Coordinates of N, CA and C in Angstrom, one line a residue:
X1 N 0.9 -1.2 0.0 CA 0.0 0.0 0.0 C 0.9 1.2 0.0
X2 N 0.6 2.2 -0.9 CA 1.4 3.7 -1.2 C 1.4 4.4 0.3
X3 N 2.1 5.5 0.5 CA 1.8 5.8 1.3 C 1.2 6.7 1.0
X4 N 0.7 7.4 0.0 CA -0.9 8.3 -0.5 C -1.9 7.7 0.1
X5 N -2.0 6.3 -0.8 CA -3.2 5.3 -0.2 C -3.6 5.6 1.3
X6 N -2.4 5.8 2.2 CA -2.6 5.6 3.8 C -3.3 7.0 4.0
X7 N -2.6 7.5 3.4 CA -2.5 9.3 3.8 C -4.0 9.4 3.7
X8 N -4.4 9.5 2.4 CA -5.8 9.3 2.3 C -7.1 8.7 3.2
X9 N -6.7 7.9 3.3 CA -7.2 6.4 4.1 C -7.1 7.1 6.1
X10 N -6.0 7.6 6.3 CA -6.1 8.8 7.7 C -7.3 9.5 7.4
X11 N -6.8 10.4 7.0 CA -8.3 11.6 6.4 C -8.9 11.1 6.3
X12 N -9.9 10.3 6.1 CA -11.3 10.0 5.9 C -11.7 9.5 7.4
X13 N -10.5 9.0 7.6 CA -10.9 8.0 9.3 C -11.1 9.0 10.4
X14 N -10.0 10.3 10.0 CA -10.8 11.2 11.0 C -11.9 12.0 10.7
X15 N -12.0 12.0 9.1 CA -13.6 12.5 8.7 C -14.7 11.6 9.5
X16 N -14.6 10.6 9.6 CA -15.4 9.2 10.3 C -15.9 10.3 11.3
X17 N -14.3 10.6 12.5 CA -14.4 10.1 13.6 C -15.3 11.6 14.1
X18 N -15.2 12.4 13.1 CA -16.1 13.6 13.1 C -17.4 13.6 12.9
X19 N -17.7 13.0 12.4 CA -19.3 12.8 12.1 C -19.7 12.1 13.2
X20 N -19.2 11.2 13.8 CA -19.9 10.3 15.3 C -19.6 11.7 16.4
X21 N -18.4 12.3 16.4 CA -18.1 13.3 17.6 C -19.5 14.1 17.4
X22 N -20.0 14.6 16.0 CA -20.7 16.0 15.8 C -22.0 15.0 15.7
X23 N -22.7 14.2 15.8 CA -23.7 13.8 15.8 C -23.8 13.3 17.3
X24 N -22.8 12.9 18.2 CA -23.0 12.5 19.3 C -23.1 13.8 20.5
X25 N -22.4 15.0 19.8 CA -23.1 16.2 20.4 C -24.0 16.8 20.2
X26 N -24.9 16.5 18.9 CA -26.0 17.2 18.3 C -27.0 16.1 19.5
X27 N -26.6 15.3 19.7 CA -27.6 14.1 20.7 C -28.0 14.5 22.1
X28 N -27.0 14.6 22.2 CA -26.8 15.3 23.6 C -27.2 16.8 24.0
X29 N -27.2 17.5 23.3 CA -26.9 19.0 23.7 C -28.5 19.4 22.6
X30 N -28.7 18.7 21.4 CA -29.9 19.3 20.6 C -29.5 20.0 19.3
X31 N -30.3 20.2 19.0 CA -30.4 20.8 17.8 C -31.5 22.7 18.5
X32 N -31.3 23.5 16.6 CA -32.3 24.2 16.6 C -33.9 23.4 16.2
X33 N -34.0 22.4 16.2 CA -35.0 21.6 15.8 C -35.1 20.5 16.9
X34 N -34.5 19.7 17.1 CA -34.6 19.0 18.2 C -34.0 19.5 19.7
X35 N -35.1 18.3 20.3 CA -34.5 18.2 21.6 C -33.6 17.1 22.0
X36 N -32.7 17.4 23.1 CA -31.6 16.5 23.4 C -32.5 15.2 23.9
X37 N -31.6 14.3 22.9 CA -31.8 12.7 23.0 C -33.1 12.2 22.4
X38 N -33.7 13.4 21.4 CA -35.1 12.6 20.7 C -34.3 11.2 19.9
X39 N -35.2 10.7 19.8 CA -35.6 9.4 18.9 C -34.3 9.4 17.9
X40 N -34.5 10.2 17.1 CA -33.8 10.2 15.8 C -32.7 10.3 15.8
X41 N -32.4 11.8 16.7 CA -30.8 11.8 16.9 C -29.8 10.7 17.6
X42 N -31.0 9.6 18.7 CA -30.1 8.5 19.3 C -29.9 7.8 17.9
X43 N -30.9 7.5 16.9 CA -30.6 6.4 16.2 C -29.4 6.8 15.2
X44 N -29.1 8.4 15.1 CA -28.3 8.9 13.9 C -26.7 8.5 14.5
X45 N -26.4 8.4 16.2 CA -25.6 8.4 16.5 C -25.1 6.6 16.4
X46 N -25.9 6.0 16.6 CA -25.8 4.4 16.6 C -25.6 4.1 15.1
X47 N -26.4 4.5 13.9 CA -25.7 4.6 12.6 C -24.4 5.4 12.2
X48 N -23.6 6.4 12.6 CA -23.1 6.7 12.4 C -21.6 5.7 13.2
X49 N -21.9 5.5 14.5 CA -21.4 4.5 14.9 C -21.1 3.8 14.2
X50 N -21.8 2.6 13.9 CA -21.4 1.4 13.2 C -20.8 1.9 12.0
X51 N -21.6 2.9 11.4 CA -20.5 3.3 9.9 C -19.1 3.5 10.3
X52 N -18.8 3.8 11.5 CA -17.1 4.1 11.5 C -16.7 2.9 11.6
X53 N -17.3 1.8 12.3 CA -16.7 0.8 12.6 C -16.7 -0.4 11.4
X54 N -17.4 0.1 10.5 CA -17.4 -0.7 9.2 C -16.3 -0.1 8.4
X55 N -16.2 0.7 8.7 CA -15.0 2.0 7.6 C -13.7 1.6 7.9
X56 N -13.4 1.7 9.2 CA -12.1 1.6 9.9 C -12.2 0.1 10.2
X57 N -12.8 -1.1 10.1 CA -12.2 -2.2 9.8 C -11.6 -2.4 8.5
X58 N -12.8 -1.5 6.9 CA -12.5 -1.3 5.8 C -10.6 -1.0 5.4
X59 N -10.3 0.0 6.4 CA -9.3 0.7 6.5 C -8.5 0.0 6.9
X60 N -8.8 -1.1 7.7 CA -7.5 -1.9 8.7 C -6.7 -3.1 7.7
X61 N -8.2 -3.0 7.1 CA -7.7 -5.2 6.0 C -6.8 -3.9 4.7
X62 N -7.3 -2.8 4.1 CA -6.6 -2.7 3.1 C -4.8 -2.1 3.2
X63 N -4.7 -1.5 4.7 CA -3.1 -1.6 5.4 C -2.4 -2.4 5.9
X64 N -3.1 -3.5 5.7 CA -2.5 -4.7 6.2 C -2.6 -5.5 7.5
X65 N -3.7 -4.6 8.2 CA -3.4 -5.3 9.4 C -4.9 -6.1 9.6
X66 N -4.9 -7.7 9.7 CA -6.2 -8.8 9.3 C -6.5 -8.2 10.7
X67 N -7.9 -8.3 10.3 CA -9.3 -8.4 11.2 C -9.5 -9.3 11.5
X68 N -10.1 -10.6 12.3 CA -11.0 -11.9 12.0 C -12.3 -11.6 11.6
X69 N -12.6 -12.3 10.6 CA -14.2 -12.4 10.2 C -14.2 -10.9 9.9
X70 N -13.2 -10.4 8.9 CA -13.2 -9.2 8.3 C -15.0 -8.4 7.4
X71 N -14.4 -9.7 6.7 CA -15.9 -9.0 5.4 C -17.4 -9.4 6.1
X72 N -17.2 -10.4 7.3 CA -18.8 -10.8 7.7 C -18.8 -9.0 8.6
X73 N -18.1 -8.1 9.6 CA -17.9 -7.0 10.4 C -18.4 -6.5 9.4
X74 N -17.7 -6.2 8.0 CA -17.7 -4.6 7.5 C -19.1 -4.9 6.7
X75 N -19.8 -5.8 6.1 CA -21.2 -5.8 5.5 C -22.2 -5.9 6.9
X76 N -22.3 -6.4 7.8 CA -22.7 -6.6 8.8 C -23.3 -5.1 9.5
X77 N -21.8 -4.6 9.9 CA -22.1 -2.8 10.7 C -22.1 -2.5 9.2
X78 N -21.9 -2.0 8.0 CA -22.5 -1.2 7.1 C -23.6 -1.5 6.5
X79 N -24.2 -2.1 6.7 CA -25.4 -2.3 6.4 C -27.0 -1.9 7.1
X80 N -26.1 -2.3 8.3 CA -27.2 -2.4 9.7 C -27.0 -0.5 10.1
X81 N -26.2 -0.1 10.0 CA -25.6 1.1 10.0 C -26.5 1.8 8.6
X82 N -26.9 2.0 7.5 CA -27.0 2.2 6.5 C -29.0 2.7 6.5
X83 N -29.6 1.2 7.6 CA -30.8 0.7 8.0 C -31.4 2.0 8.7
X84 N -30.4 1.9 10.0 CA -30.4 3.0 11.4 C -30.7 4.6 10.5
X85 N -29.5 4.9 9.7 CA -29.5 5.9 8.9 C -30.4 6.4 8.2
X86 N -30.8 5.9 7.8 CA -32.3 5.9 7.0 C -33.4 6.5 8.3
X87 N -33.7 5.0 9.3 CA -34.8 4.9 10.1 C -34.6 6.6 11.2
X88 N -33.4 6.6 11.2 CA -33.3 8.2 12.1 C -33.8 9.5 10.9
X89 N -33.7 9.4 10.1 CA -33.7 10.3 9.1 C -35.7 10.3 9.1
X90 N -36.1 9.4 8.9 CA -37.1 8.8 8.9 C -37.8 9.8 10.0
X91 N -37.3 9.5 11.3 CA -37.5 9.8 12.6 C -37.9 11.3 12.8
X92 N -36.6 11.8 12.4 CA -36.4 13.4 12.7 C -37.0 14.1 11.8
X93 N -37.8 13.4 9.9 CA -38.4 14.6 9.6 C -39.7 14.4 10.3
X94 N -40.5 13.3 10.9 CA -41.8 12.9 11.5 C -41.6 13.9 12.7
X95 N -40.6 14.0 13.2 CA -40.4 15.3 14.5 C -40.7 16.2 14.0
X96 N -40.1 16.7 12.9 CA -40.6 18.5 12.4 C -41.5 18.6 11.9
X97 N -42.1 17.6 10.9 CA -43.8 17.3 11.1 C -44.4 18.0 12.1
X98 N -44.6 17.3 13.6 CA -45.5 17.3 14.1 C -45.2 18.4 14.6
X99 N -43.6 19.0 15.1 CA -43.3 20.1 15.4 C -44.5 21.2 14.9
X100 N -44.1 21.6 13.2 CA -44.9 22.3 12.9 C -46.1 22.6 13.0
X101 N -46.9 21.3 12.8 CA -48.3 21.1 12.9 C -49.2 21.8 14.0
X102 N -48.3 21.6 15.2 CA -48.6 22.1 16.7 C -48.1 23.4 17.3

């Protein structure tokens, strides 16, 4: 593996590790739309979760360092991750929905 390949392959992992940091404080703390710990935002944090952990196993097998049971992890949390993502997304516009309505 180049060491661009790696270089690259860094950057994104801490792009990962940003989206769980900034969605796990949007959970906690709220939004201008939500409130702390609705529905949506827990499940955005538990998808975003698993997406790191499907990425960064992704990252681990292509620098060489084996995982066990590599590709059953990375389809497994990216998928089920992928589910979550959706179902929160799902979640939080039914919040601004009703938000409005009332």
């Amino acid at each position: 593996v180049s060491v661009f390949a790696v270089l690259v392959m860094t950057v994104y992992s801490f792009i990962l590790t940003a989206t769980v940091i900034f969605s796990a404080s949007q959970c906690m703390y709220g939004s201008t739309v939500h409130a702390p710990y609705t529905d949506g935002l827990m499940w955005r944090v538990l998808g975003f979760v698993l997406f790191y952990i499907s990425d960064n196993v992704l990252i681990m097998e292509h620098t060489g360092f084996r995982v066990p049971m590599a590709e059953h992890v990375i389809l497994f949390t990216y998928f089920a991750s992928q589910y979550i993502l959706v179902r929160a997304a799902v979640s939080c516009e039914k919040h601004k929905l009703k938000a409005k309505s009332s």
